[in-house]
Every structure is written in structure tokens, then in C-alpha cells.
mmCIF file of C-alpha atoms in Angstrom:
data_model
loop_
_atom_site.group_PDB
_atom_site.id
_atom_site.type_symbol
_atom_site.label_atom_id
_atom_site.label_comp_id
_atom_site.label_asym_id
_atom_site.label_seq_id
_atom_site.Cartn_x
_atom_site.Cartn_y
_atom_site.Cartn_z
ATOM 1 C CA UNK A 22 4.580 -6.373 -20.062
ATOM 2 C CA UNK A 23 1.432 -5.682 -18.214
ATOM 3 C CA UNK A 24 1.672 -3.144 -14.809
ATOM 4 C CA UNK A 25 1.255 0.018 -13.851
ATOM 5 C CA UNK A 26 2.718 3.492 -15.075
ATOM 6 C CA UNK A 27 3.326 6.815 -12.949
ATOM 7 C CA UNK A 28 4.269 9.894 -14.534
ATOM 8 C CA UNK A 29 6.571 12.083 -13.876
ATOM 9 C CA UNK A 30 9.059 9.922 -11.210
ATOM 10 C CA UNK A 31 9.715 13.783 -9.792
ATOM 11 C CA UNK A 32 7.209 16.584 -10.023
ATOM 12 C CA UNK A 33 7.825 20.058 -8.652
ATOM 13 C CA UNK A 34 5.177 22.891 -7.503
ATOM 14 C CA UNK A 35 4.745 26.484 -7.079
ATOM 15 C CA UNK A 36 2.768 27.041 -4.349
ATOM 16 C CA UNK A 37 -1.069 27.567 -5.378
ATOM 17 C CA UNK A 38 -0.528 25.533 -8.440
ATOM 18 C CA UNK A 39 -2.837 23.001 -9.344
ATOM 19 C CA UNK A 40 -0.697 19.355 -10.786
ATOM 20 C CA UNK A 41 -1.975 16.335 -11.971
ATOM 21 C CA UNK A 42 -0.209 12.720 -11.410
ATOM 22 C CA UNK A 43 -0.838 10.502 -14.316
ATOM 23 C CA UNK A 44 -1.582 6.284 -13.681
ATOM 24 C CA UNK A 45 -2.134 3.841 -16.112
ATOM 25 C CA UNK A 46 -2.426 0.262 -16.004
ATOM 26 C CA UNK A 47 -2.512 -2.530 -18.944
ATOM 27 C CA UNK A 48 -3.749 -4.913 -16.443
ATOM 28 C CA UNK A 49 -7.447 -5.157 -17.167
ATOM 29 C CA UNK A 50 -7.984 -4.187 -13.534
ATOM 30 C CA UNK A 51 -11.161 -2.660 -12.675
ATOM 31 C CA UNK A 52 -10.217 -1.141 -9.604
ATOM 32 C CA UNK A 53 -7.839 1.460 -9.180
ATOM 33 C CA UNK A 54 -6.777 3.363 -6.066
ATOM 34 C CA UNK A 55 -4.445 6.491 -5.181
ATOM 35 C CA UNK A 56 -2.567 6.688 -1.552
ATOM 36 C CA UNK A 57 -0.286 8.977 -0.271
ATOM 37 C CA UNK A 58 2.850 8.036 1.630
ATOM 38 C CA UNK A 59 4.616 10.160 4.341
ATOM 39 C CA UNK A 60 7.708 9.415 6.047
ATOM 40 C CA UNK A 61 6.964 7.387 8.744
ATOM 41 C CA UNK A 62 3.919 6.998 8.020
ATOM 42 C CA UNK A 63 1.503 4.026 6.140
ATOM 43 C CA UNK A 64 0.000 4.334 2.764
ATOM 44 C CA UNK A 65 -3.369 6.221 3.059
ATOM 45 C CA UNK A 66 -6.072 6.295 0.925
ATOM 46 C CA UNK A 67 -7.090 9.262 -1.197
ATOM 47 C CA UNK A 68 -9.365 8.309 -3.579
ATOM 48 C CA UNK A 69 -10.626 4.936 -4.991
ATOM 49 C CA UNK A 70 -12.446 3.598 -8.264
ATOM 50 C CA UNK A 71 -14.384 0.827 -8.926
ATOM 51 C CA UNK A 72 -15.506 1.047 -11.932
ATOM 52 C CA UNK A 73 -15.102 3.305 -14.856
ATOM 53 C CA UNK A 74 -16.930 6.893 -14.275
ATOM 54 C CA UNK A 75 -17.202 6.039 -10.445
ATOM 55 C CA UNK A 76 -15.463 7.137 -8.133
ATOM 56 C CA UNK A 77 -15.412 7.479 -3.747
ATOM 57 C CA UNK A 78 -13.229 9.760 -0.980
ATOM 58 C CA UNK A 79 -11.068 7.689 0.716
ATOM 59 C CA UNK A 80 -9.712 8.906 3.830
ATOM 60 C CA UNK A 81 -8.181 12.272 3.144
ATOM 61 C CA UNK A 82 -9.430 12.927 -0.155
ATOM 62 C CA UNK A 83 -9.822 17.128 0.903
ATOM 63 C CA UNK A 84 -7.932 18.889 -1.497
ATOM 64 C CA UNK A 85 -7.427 16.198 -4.455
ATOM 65 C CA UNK A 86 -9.812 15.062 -7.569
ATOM 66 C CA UNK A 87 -9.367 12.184 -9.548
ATOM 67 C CA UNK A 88 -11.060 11.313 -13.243
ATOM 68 C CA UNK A 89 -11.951 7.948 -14.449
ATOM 69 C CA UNK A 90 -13.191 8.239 -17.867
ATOM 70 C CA UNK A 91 -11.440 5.166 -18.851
ATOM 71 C CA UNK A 92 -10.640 1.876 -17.569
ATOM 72 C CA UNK A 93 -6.820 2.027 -17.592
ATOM 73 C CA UNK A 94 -6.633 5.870 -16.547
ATOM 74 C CA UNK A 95 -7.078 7.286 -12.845
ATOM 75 C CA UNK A 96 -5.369 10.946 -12.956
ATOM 76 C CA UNK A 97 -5.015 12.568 -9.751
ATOM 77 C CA UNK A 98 -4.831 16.303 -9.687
ATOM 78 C CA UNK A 99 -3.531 17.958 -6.382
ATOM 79 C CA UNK A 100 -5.470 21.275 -5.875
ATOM 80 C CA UNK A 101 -4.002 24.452 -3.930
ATOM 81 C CA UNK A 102 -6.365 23.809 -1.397
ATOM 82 C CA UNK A 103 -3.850 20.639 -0.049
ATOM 83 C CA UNK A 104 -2.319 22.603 2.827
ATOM 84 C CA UNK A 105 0.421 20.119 2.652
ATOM 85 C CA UNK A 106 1.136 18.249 -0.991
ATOM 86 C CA UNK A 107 4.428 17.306 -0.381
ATOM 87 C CA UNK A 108 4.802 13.893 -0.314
ATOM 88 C CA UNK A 109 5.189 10.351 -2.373
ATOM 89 C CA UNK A 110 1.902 9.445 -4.115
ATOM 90 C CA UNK A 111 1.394 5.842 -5.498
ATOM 91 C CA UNK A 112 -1.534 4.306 -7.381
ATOM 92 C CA UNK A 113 -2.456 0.991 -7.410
ATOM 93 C CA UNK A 114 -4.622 -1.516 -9.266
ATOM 94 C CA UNK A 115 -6.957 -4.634 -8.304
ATOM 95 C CA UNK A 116 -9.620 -6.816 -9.559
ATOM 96 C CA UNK A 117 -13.207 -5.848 -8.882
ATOM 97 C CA UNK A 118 -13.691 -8.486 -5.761
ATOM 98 C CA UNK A 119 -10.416 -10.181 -5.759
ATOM 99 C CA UNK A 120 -9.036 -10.423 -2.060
ATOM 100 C CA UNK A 121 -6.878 -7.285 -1.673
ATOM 101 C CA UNK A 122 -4.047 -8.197 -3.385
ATOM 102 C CA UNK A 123 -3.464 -4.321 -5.076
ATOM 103 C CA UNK A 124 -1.079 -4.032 -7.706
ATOM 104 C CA UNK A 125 1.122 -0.764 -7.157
ATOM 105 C CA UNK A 126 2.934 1.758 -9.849
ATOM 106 C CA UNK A 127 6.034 3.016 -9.090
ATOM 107 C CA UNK A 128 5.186 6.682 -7.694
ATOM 108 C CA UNK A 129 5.168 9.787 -8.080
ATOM 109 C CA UNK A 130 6.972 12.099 -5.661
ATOM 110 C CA UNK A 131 5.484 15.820 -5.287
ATOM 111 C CA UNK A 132 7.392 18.881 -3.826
ATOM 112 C CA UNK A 133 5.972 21.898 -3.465
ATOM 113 C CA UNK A 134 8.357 25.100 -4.008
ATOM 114 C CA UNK B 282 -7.394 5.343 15.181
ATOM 115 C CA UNK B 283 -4.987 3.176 13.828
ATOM 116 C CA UNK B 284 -6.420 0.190 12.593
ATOM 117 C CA UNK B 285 -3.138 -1.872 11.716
ATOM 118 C CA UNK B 286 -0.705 -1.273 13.726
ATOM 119 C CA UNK B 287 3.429 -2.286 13.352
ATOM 120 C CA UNK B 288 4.692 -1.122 16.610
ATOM 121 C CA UNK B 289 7.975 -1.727 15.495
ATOM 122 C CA UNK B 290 9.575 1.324 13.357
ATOM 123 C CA UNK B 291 12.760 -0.794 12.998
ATOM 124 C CA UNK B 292 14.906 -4.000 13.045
ATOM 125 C CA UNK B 293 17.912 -5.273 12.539
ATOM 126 C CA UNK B 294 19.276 -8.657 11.928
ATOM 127 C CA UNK B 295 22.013 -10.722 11.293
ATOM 128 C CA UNK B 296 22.346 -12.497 7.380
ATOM 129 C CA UNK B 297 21.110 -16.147 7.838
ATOM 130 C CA UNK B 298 19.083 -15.616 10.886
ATOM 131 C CA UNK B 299 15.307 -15.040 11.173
ATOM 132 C CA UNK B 300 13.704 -11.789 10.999
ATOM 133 C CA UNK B 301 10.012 -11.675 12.682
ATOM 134 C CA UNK B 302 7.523 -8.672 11.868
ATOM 135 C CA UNK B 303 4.865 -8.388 13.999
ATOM 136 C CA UNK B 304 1.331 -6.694 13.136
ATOM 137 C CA UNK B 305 -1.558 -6.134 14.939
ATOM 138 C CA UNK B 306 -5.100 -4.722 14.401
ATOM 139 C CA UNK B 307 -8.051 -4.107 15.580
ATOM 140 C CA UNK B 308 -11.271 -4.933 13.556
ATOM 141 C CA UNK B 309 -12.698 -7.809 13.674
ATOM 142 C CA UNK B 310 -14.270 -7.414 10.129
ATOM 143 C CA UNK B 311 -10.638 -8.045 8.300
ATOM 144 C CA UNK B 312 -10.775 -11.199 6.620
ATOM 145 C CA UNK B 313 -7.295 -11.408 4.779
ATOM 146 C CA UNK B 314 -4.053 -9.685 5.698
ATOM 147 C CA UNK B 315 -0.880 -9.017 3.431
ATOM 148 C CA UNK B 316 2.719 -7.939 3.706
ATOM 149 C CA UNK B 317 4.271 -5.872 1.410
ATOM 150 C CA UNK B 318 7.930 -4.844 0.825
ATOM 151 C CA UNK B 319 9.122 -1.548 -0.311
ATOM 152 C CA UNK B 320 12.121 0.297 -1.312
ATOM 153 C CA UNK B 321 12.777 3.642 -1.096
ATOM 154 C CA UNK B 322 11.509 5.674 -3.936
ATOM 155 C CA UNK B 323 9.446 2.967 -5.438
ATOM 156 C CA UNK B 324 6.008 1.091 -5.313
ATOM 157 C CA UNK B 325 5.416 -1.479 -2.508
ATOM 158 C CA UNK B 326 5.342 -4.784 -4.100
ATOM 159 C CA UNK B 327 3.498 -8.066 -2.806
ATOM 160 C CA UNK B 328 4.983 -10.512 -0.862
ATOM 161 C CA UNK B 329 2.641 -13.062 0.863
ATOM 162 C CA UNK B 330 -0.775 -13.037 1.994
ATOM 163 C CA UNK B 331 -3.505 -15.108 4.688
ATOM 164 C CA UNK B 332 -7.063 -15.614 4.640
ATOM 165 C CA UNK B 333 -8.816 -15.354 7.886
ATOM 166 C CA UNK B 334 -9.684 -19.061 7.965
ATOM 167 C CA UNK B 335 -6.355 -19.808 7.503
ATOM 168 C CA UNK B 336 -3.441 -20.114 10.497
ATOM 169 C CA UNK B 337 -0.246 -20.253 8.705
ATOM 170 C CA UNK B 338 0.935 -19.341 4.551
ATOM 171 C CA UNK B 339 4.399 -20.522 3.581
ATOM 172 C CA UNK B 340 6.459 -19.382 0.429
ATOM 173 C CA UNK B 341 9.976 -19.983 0.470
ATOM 174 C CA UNK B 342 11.625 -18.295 2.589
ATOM 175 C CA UNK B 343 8.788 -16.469 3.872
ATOM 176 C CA UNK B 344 6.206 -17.603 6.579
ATOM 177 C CA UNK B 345 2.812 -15.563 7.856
ATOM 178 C CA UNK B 346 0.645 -16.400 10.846
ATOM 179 C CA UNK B 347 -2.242 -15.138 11.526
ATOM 180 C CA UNK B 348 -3.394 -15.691 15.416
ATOM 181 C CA UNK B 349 -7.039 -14.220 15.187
ATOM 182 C CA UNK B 350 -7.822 -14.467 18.583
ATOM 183 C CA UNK B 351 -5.022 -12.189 19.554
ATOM 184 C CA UNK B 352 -5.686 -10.214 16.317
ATOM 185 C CA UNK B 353 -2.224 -10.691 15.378
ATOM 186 C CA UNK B 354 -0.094 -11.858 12.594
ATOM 187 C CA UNK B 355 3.840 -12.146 11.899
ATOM 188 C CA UNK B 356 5.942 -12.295 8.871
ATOM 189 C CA UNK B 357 9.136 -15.235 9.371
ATOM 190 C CA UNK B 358 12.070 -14.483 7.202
ATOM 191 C CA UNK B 359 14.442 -17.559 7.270
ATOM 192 C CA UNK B 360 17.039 -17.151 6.654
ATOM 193 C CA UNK B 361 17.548 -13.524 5.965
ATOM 194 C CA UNK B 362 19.646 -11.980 3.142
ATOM 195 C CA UNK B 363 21.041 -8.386 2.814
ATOM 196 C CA UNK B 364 18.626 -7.848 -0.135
ATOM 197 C CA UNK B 365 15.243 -8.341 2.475
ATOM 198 C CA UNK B 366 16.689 -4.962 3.699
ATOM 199 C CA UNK B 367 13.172 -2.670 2.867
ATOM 200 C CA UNK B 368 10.207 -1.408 4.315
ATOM 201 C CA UNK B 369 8.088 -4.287 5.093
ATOM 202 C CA UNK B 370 3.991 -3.234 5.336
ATOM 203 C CA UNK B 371 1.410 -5.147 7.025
ATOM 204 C CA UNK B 372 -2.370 -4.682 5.126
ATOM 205 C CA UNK B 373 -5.675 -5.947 6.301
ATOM 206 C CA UNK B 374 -8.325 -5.978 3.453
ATOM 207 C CA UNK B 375 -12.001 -6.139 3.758
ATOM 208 C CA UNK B 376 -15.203 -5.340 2.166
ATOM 209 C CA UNK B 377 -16.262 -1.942 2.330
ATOM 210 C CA UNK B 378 -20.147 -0.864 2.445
ATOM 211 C CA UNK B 379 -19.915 0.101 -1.365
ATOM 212 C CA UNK B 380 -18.766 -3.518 -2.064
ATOM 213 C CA UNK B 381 -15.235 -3.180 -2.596
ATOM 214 C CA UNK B 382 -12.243 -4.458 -0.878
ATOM 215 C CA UNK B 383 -9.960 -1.901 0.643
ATOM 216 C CA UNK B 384 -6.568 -1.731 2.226
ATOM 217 C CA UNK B 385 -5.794 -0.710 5.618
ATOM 218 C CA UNK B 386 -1.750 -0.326 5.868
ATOM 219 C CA UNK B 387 0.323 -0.651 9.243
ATOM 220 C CA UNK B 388 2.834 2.328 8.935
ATOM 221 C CA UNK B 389 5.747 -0.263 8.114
ATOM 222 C CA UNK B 390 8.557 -1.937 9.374
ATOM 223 C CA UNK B 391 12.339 -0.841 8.381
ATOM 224 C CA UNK B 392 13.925 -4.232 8.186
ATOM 225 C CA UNK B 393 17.851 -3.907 7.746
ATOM 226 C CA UNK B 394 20.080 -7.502 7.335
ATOM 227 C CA UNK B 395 23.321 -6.967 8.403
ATOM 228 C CA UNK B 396 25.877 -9.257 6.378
#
């Protein structure tokens, strides 16, 4: 079945630890995107892809790197400099110029110890 | 500042009637809006959608409008079952400067259908 895998379901962190989310997708999607959701709060954007070996900040990309050396792969690693990491983290898939419609994984939820 | 906006953290409706989720935003530059439904602990998944040059998208049970003068759209649930009890996201999508479409989420709607 084509969709998108997030690995682990649960992650937990020592404080100061660098961790890295995993997201793949068997969709053939060129896009790929990583948000973070709060309670109470929307999905905002981290970091987005486009295209394979591009990447841009989205809107609170401070603390966080992402990878795309392949198409189906768009790792997310959470630095020590995110003052506050805790928190559900889903990526998401699209075509390259396809109306919005994004494609999410299943998500990853981060606490930090 | 918010661009989507869901003033409404919650709701709470009978089973079998209609449940109305009401969005709002602010840029005039969105040019197609979608709702998305979540559980807890998982990935939002896609529900319906509208293109700016449309008023009105029907699926089933599930109705958008989009009023674009009032920059405002609503999601009609009729009639509503206990399993449409999620987290219900508005999105407005529209092309960035680099050329790609981006999503900006409402922070959600907690519908709950009581039986």
C-alpha cells in the first residue's frame, strides 16, 4: 500500500540530546513537509522540500535540520538548541503543484526527559 | 498573526443532527481551502476541499462553502455520527514565492457527537 511512514510512534529525550524523526513515503510525491503540533494549537510548519536536495525554513524551523538526499526520505533531527521539543511532529507528502491536498504520516510524538 | 482562524475550540452535537465548523482567514491570496479530521495520536487525514472559484463542494455527508467576500468557509456534517467525533482542521493553500503550495492550518475544531 502506498503512504507515509513515521518512526518511532514514541521517542524519548535527554535533555541536550540531539534525535532524529524518520519519514518515508512510497507515494512518488515530490514534496514533502514536517509540522509540529501543540495542544491547542494548529499544525505549523518546520521545514519543507520540494525537490530532492532542496530544502526551505518554514515558520519555526530554529533549532531543527532536515536531509533530503532522496525522494522518499525527509529525516528531521531535533537539535538541543529547541528550547522546547516536546511535542507531536507529523510529516506530510504532496505533488509538486497539486492544490494542497498534503498527504500526512502518522506521527511521531517527542518528550524530552 | 493568525492567518486561519477556527474561533471555535469546541462543539458538541447531537447524533443525526448537523454539525457546522466555521473558518475564517485573512489573505486574500488563498485560492483553495481544506478540512481535515484528526484523531488523537495520529495523522490528520483529508476530508473535503474548495477552490476559490468555487461556492459550495458536496461529498456525502459532508458539505463546504466558501463565502469569499466574507473570507469565510464552513464544513456541514449531516447528519452526524458518534464516529465524526475528532479534531476537525481548516487549511488554506496557496502558492508561495518559491513556487510551491503551502498550508496554513486553523488551530482546529474539537467536534464531539453525542449519541
Amino acid at each position: 500500500d502506498g503512504g507515509i511512514t513515521q518512526s518511532p510512534k514514541y521517542l524519548f529525550r535527554k535533555e541536550g540530546q540531539n534525535v532524529t524523526l524518520s519519514c518515508e513515503q512510497n507515494l512518488n510525491h515530490d514534496a514533502m513537509y514536517w509540522y509540529r503540533q501543540d495542544p491547542g494549537q494548529g499544525l505549523r510548519l518546520i521545514y519543507y522540500s520540494q525537490i530532492v536536495n532542496d530544502f526551505q525554513k518554514g515558520d519555526i524551523a530554529e533549532g531543527y535540520s532536515v536531509s533530503r538526499e532522496k525522494k522518499e526520505s525527509f529525516p528531521l533531527t531535533v537539535t538541543s538548541a529547541q528550547k522546547n521539543p516536546t511535542a507531536f511532529y507529523l510529516c506530510a507528502s504532496s505533488m509538486q503543484g497539486q492544490d494542497g491536498e498534503q498527504f500526512f504520516g502518522p506521527g511521531t510524538r517527542l518528550t524530552v526527559l | 498573526d493568525q492567518q486561519v482562524k477556527q474561533n471555535s475550540p469546541s462543539l458538541s452535537v447531537q447524533e443525526g443532527r448537523i454539525s457546522i465548523l466555521n473558518c475564517d482567514y485573512t489573505n486574500s491570496m488563498f485560492d483553495y481551502f481544506l478540512w481535515y479530521k484528526k484523531y488523537p495520536a495520529e495523522g490528520p487525514t483529508f476530508l473535503i476541499s474548495i477552490s476559490s472559484i468555487k461556492d459550495k463542494n458536496e461529498d456525502g455527508r459532508f458539505t463546504v462553502f466558501l463565502n469569499k467576500s466574507a473570507k469565510h468557509l464552513s464544513l456541514h456534517i449531516v447528519p452526524s455520527q458518534p464516529g465524526d467525533s475528532a479534531v476537525y482542521f481548516c487549511a488554506a493553500s496557496g502558492v508561495s514565492g518559491a513556487g510551491s503550495y503551502q498550508l496554513t492550518f486553523g488551530k482546529g475544531t474539537k467536534l464531539s457527537v453525542i449519541p
